């Protein structure tokens, strides 16, 4: 999967002439409302929902785990997957708008299943993708995150997992039973808030560690390419270990190529596919290029500044780094983990719901929501060893059909990008509009 995902990132980066160059334009578009365009929610709300599902415990604990297993060089490899993954996230967003359909009640539906069915004519593979997505939503998007919340609440505040499960279950029900607009509304408020405070905490630690910031950067770069580079409390690691764990953590943190984010991108109000493609690409930028990189710098500089910190365990490593913030360090980390995990539960509920609707029709979405809410409680109180393995498998099985659509429809990606981006027609509307669902 690492080879397939990273290979697709590199291929699309070259094929689409480095869409990363348009990141500033993409960020500007993400905060604008495309008035009069077809769609269910604003471009920012769609992006916030995708970020809610993407930004999770992997951005904090996952990066620390990559460092503990692969050394400081893993941070650079993680960051590079984010840089190249921007192209894949751009491509996913483009196809989601290009092949979306409109239901009889005016709602927009899209994602890899529609690109596979309408773009390639492979209904059977579209069905497989939807099945894998629905199953994955109960793993990495639900039970795993609920268990993380319960564990944090118990370890930090001695709250029973059963109490945590009931509370999170109730909060989830309050949001998801309202449908996409309710999820998007909460995410558009929660994501900027939680990301702001987490980034603020990271910057505070980096200011405290300013004397060790340059040594940390140098160590990250050197150990990414040199197996002899070690120091500041680290043991020597091989280049392959740094690349393996850094790339894996980056790929599964930003979800570029997984096929999840384009499901909600299809609901965005946008006048043409390329505008939303650019907005979608900012998700990978914020998730990995910014947040994961900040986490990595915080951890590596903290270990150099405080050699007594053990780097053997990812969770303990992150906790030790943030404990250096007087009084508010531990609460800030707990708040970040709790909100990141809860937002992931909300975002993945939407993904799974759309997958179920594609498979069985709208009448089954309410049943899915109820089962999803119950699964939140179950995840809070169960042992998740087997669930983690199943979740990883479902994520991989999701990615394969999505990558097939991206690679085989690359000529469509080039055609649309040339029309709207390379020829400077970003403000033009798409013609014809989205077709009606059969």
XYZ file of N, CA and C in Angstrom, residues 98-253:
468
model
N -16.916 16.093 -10.735
C -17.125 15.751 -12.141
C -18.199 14.683 -12.311
N -18.231 13.708 -11.420
C -19.138 12.578 -11.589
C -20.239 12.514 -10.521
N -20.465 13.605 -9.804
C -21.524 13.582 -8.803
C -22.891 13.618 -9.471
N -23.914 13.206 -8.717
C -25.280 13.192 -9.234
C -26.197 13.904 -8.249
N -27.367 14.281 -8.731
C -28.346 14.977 -7.892
C -29.552 14.072 -7.660
N -29.946 13.946 -6.405
C -31.100 13.120 -6.074
C -32.394 13.868 -6.384
N -33.504 13.177 -6.243
C -34.798 13.786 -6.538
C -35.130 14.950 -5.605
N -34.538 14.926 -4.391
C -34.787 16.029 -3.451
C -33.691 17.098 -3.502
N -32.848 17.039 -4.550
C -31.858 18.086 -4.769
C -30.544 17.903 -4.056
N -30.331 16.762 -3.393
C -29.095 16.511 -2.653
C -28.023 15.968 -3.587
N -26.767 16.395 -3.353
C -25.647 15.958 -4.180
C -24.979 14.719 -3.586
N -24.718 13.732 -4.429
C -24.009 12.523 -4.028
C -22.811 12.303 -4.948
N -21.695 11.903 -4.365
C -20.512 11.668 -5.176
C -19.444 10.923 -4.400
N -18.294 10.777 -5.012
C -17.198 10.043 -4.400
C -16.664 9.003 -5.360
N -15.682 8.214 -4.939
C -15.073 7.221 -5.824
C -16.067 6.226 -6.417
N -17.135 5.865 -5.670
C -18.094 4.899 -6.221
C -18.781 5.453 -7.464
N -19.035 6.749 -7.503
C -19.665 7.357 -8.676
C -18.660 7.550 -9.805
N -17.394 7.835 -9.459
C -16.352 7.939 -10.481
C -16.116 6.581 -11.132
N -16.131 5.517 -10.327
C -15.944 4.165 -10.857
C -17.119 3.745 -11.740
N -18.331 4.080 -11.290
C -19.519 3.672 -12.051
C -19.722 4.520 -13.302
N -19.679 5.837 -13.159
C -19.988 6.721 -14.283
C -18.779 7.030 -15.155
N -17.586 7.045 -14.552
C -16.386 7.352 -15.329
C -15.796 6.151 -16.037
N -15.800 4.994 -15.346
C -15.204 3.782 -15.911
C -16.233 2.720 -16.281
N -17.469 2.866 -15.782
C -18.488 1.862 -16.061
C -18.316 0.587 -15.261
N -17.596 0.672 -14.139
C -17.318 -0.513 -13.319
C -18.176 -0.486 -12.060
N -19.433 -0.823 -12.225
C -20.378 -0.810 -11.111
C -19.944 -1.771 -10.004
N -19.421 -2.930 -10.393
C -19.043 -3.941 -9.405
C -17.941 -3.443 -8.482
N -16.988 -2.687 -9.044
C -15.902 -2.168 -8.223
C -16.395 -1.009 -7.360
N -17.360 -0.244 -7.875
C -17.966 0.832 -7.092
C -18.683 0.263 -5.869
N -19.369 -0.854 -6.061
C -20.069 -1.511 -4.952
C -19.066 -1.996 -3.902
N -17.960 -2.572 -4.346
C -16.922 -3.031 -3.413
C -16.368 -1.862 -2.604
N -16.110 -0.750 -3.280
C -15.592 0.421 -2.564
C -16.579 0.877 -1.492
N -17.852 0.916 -1.830
C -18.872 1.358 -0.867
C -18.950 0.400 0.325
N -18.841 -0.890 0.071
C -18.853 -1.877 1.163
C -17.664 -1.669 2.088
N -16.477 -1.507 1.510
C -15.270 -1.311 2.312
C -15.358 -0.014 3.124
N -15.945 1.025 2.523
C -16.086 2.302 3.221
C -17.022 2.184 4.415
N -18.155 1.522 4.216
C -19.117 1.345 5.302
C -18.497 0.560 6.453
N -17.739 -0.491 6.131
C -17.085 -1.286 7.166
C -15.977 -0.502 7.863
N -15.200 0.243 7.072
C -14.093 1.026 7.643
C -14.608 2.103 8.592
N -15.803 2.624 8.332
C -16.334 3.691 9.188
C -16.538 3.213 10.623
N -16.788 1.927 10.802
C -16.970 1.387 12.157
C -15.636 1.086 12.837
N -14.561 1.046 12.047
C -13.251 0.769 12.616
C -12.503 2.034 12.960
N -11.707 2.506 12.014
C -10.847 3.668 12.260
C -11.655 4.931 12.503
N -12.896 4.973 11.994
C -13.691 6.190 12.159
C -14.592 6.215 13.373
N -14.743 5.077 14.040
C -15.716 5.016 15.122
C -15.145 4.388 16.384
N -15.096 3.047 16.430
C -14.715 2.356 17.660
C -13.307 2.706 18.132
N -12.380 2.830 17.189
C -11.006 3.174 17.557
C -10.951 4.559 18.195
N -11.675 5.514 17.621
C -11.670 6.882 18.144
C -12.409 6.963 19.484
N -13.532 6.250 19.594
C -14.288 6.245 20.847
C -13.451 5.647 21.972
N -12.700 4.596 21.643
C -11.838 3.973 22.647
C -10.723 4.917 23.074
N -10.201 5.690 22.124
C -9.158 6.667 22.450
C -9.685 7.724 23.420
N -10.909 8.192 23.171
C -11.528 9.187 24.059
C -11.709 8.611 25.461
N -12.226 7.378 25.529
C -12.460 6.744 26.826
C -11.156 6.520 27.583
N -10.115 6.126 26.861
C -8.812 5.884 27.491
C -8.222 7.172 28.043
N -8.297 8.236 27.261
C -7.767 9.537 27.702
C -8.532 10.024 28.931
N -9.860 9.937 28.877
C -10.685 10.408 29.995
C -10.407 9.609 31.268
N -10.162 8.301 31.103
C -9.891 7.463 32.268
C -8.502 7.726 32.843
N -7.489 7.798 31.953
C -6.108 7.981 32.412
C -5.857 9.367 32.984
N -6.536 10.375 32.429
C -6.282 11.757 32.852
C -7.215 12.204 33.982
N -8.491 11.827 33.886
C -9.472 12.343 34.848
C -10.172 11.236 35.639
N -9.737 9.981 35.455
C -10.284 8.832 36.179
C -11.790 8.691 35.965
N -12.231 8.928 34.729
C -13.644 8.777 34.372
C -13.865 7.372 33.815
N -14.898 6.705 34.274
C -15.187 5.352 33.816
C -15.444 5.331 32.304
N -14.903 4.325 31.593
C -15.170 4.210 30.152
C -16.662 4.131 29.839
N -17.454 3.558 30.758
C -18.895 3.470 30.527
C -19.544 4.855 30.545
N -19.065 5.710 31.452
C -19.567 7.084 31.502
C -19.157 7.843 30.246
N -17.875 7.699 29.869
C -17.387 8.357 28.647
C -18.167 7.887 27.439
N -18.412 6.573 27.390
C -19.138 6.011 26.256
C -20.536 6.581 26.130
N -21.236 6.717 27.259
C -22.599 7.269 27.240
C -22.591 8.732 26.793
N -21.640 9.515 27.307
C -21.554 10.936 26.962
C -21.239 11.121 25.475
N -20.208 10.422 24.991
C -19.818 10.560 23.583
C -20.915 10.024 22.681
N -21.565 8.961 23.107
C -22.680 8.400 22.349
C -23.794 9.442 22.201
N -24.118 10.131 23.292
C -25.155 11.156 23.252
C -24.785 12.334 22.383
N -23.528 12.786 22.488
C -23.068 13.907 21.668
C -23.077 13.545 20.188
N -22.660 12.330 19.881
C -22.651 11.872 18.490
C -24.070 11.835 17.932
N -25.008 11.303 18.721
C -26.402 11.225 18.277
C -26.965 12.611 18.012
N -26.645 13.555 18.879
C -27.155 14.922 18.731
C -26.761 15.524 17.394
N -25.552 15.200 16.946
C -25.032 15.783 15.704
C -25.449 14.985 14.478
N -25.175 13.669 14.472
C -25.324 12.895 13.236
C -26.767 12.658 12.837
N -27.705 12.667 13.776
C -29.102 12.453 13.399
C -29.655 13.617 12.588
N -28.945 14.747 12.601
C -29.364 15.906 11.812
C -28.907 15.869 10.370
N -28.117 14.840 9.987
C -27.685 14.707 8.606
C -26.461 15.529 8.259
N -26.204 15.661 6.950
C -24.967 16.285 6.475
C -24.836 17.745 6.911
N -25.944 18.477 6.887
C -25.848 19.893 7.249
C -25.494 20.059 8.722
N -26.028 19.192 9.565
C -25.713 19.240 10.991
C -24.250 18.879 11.235
N -23.776 17.818 10.577
C -22.375 17.402 10.717
C -21.447 18.498 10.223
N -21.762 19.045 9.052
C -20.917 20.093 8.467
C -20.904 21.346 9.332
N -22.057 21.695 9.906
C -22.138 22.895 10.746
C -21.262 22.747 11.997
N -21.347 21.602 12.657
C -20.536 21.375 13.862
C -19.053 21.315 13.513
N -18.727 20.616 12.445
C -17.316 20.478 12.047
C -16.697 21.807 11.640
N -17.474 22.643 10.947
C -16.945 23.934 10.508
C -16.638 24.855 11.676
N -17.261 24.589 12.831
C -16.958 25.369 14.039
C -15.896 24.686 14.902
N -15.968 23.365 14.992
C -15.066 22.624 15.867
C -13.649 22.540 15.322
N -13.500 22.273 14.006
C -12.171 22.041 13.426
C -11.248 23.249 13.563
N -11.659 24.455 13.149
C -10.754 25.600 13.324
C -10.403 25.845 14.791
N -11.378 25.654 15.673
C -11.181 25.882 17.106
C -10.141 24.914 17.675
N -10.320 23.624 17.405
C -9.416 22.633 17.991
C -8.029 22.727 17.365
N -7.964 22.976 16.062
C -6.666 23.074 15.398
C -5.902 24.306 15.888
N -6.613 25.407 16.099
C -5.968 26.644 16.549
C -5.277 26.445 17.894
N -5.982 25.848 18.848
C -5.401 25.675 20.183
C -4.263 24.657 20.184
N -4.390 23.619 19.365
C -3.307 22.640 19.306
C -2.055 23.260 18.680
N -2.240 23.976 17.573
C -1.106 24.636 16.919
C -0.475 25.671 17.844
N -1.318 26.394 18.593
C -0.817 27.389 19.543
C 0.076 26.726 20.599
N -0.354 25.554 21.083
C 0.452 24.824 22.061
C 1.782 24.382 21.467
N 1.754 23.905 20.220
C 2.986 23.487 19.549
C 3.956 24.665 19.399
N 3.422 25.814 18.995
C 4.271 26.993 18.816
C 4.883 27.418 20.146
N 4.111 27.333 21.227
C 4.631 27.688 22.548
C 5.822 26.806 22.920
N 5.683 25.490 22.689
C 6.781 24.574 23.002
C 7.999 24.880 22.130
N 7.772 25.176 20.859
C 8.891 25.475 19.955
C 9.603 26.762 20.369
N 8.848 27.732 20.879
C 9.471 28.960 21.378
C 10.321 28.643 22.607
N 9.811 27.797 23.490
C 10.579 27.379 24.660
C 11.847 26.628 24.254
N 11.723 25.848 23.178
C 12.853 25.033 22.708
C 13.612 25.707 21.580
N 13.524 27.028 21.466
C 14.088 27.716 20.303
C 15.582 27.453 20.119
N 16.296 27.256 21.210
C 17.735 26.990 21.117
C 18.013 25.623 20.502
N 17.000 24.756 20.509
C 17.196 23.393 20.006
C 16.448 23.158 18.693
N 15.846 24.221 18.159
C 15.041 24.073 16.958
C 15.902 23.749 15.737
N 16.993 24.502 15.559
C 17.875 24.235 14.412
C 18.545 22.862 14.524
N 19.061 22.471 15.696
C 19.605 21.110 15.822
C 18.554 20.037 15.521
N 17.294 20.293 15.894
C 16.225 19.326 15.626
C 15.970 19.196 14.126
N 15.912 20.334 13.428
C 15.723 20.315 11.978
C 16.862 19.586 11.284
N 18.075 19.884 11.719
C 19.252 19.249 11.109
C 19.233 17.735 11.349
N 18.872 17.337 12.579
C 18.821 15.913 12.907
C 17.746 15.198 12.091
N 16.598 15.846 11.906
C 15.509 15.252 11.114
C 15.954 14.991 9.681
N 16.591 16.000 9.066
C 17.021 15.871 7.672
C 18.142 14.851 7.535
N 19.140 14.934 8.421
C 20.285 14.035 8.326
C 19.880 12.579 8.547
N 19.051 12.337 9.545
C 18.685 10.955 9.852
C 17.683 10.380 8.861
N 17.082 11.244 8.036
C 16.190 10.745 6.993
C 16.962 10.086 5.864
N 18.229 10.453 5.704
C 19.035 9.947 4.595
C 20.319 9.253 5.032
N 20.669 9.382 6.311
C 21.917 8.788 6.789
C 21.659 7.905 7.993
N 21.937 6.594 7.878
C 21.694 5.693 8.995
C 22.602 5.960 10.190
N 23.691 6.698 9.984
C 24.598 6.995 11.087
C 24.128 8.172 11.929
N 23.191 8.963 11.387
C 22.778 10.180 12.091
C 21.909 9.829 13.285
N 22.403 10.123 14.458
C 21.638 9.898 15.676
C 22.207 10.791 16.754
N 21.424 11.021 17.769
C 21.886 11.871 18.852
C 20.714 12.454 19.598
N 20.998 13.187 20.647
C 19.935 13.812 21.422
C 18.983 12.809 22.035
N 19.494 11.661 22.452
C 18.624 10.665 23.072
C 18.147 9.601 22.118
N 18.485 9.714 20.816
C 18.053 8.727 19.844
C 19.156 7.706 19.591
N 18.754 6.501 19.272
C 19.707 5.503 18.812
C 19.690 5.531 17.298
N 20.713 4.963 16.670
C 20.780 4.957 15.220
C 19.689 4.097 14.617
N 19.066 4.552 13.554
C 18.056 3.791 12.833
C 18.412 3.787 11.360
N 17.929 2.803 10.624
C 18.244 2.722 9.215
C 17.380 3.689 8.418
N 17.854 4.029 7.225
C 17.083 4.904 6.351
C 15.744 4.256 6.016
N 15.755 2.940 5.793
C 14.523 2.241 5.453
C 13.498 2.302 6.582
N 13.963 2.221 7.813
C 13.032 2.306 8.950
C 12.416 3.692 9.033
N 13.244 4.723 8.861
C 12.735 6.095 8.913
C 11.723 6.331 7.806
N 12.055 5.850 6.582
C 11.161 6.042 5.451
C 9.870 5.252 5.629
N 10.009 4.009 6.070
C 8.838 3.146 6.211
C 7.817 3.724 7.178
N 8.262 4.059 8.385
C 7.314 4.525 9.391
C 6.853 5.954 9.129
N 7.732 6.790 8.597
C 7.344 8.161 8.284
C 6.339 8.227 7.149
N 6.600 7.484 6.075
C 5.700 7.474 4.925
C 4.353 6.859 5.308
N 4.401 5.730 6.028
C 3.152 5.069 6.423
C 2.285 5.978 7.279
N 2.919 6.665 8.249
C 2.157 7.549 9.128
C 1.576 8.731 8.360
N 2.358 9.277 7.435
C 1.872 10.400 6.642
C 0.723 10.011 5.735
N 0.863 8.863 5.070
C -0.165 8.409 4.140
C -1.500 8.175 4.833
N -1.462 7.515 5.968
C -2.715 7.179 6.631
C -3.200 8.281 7.559
N -2.402 9.325 7.730
C -2.858 10.479 8.507
C -3.690 11.410 7.632
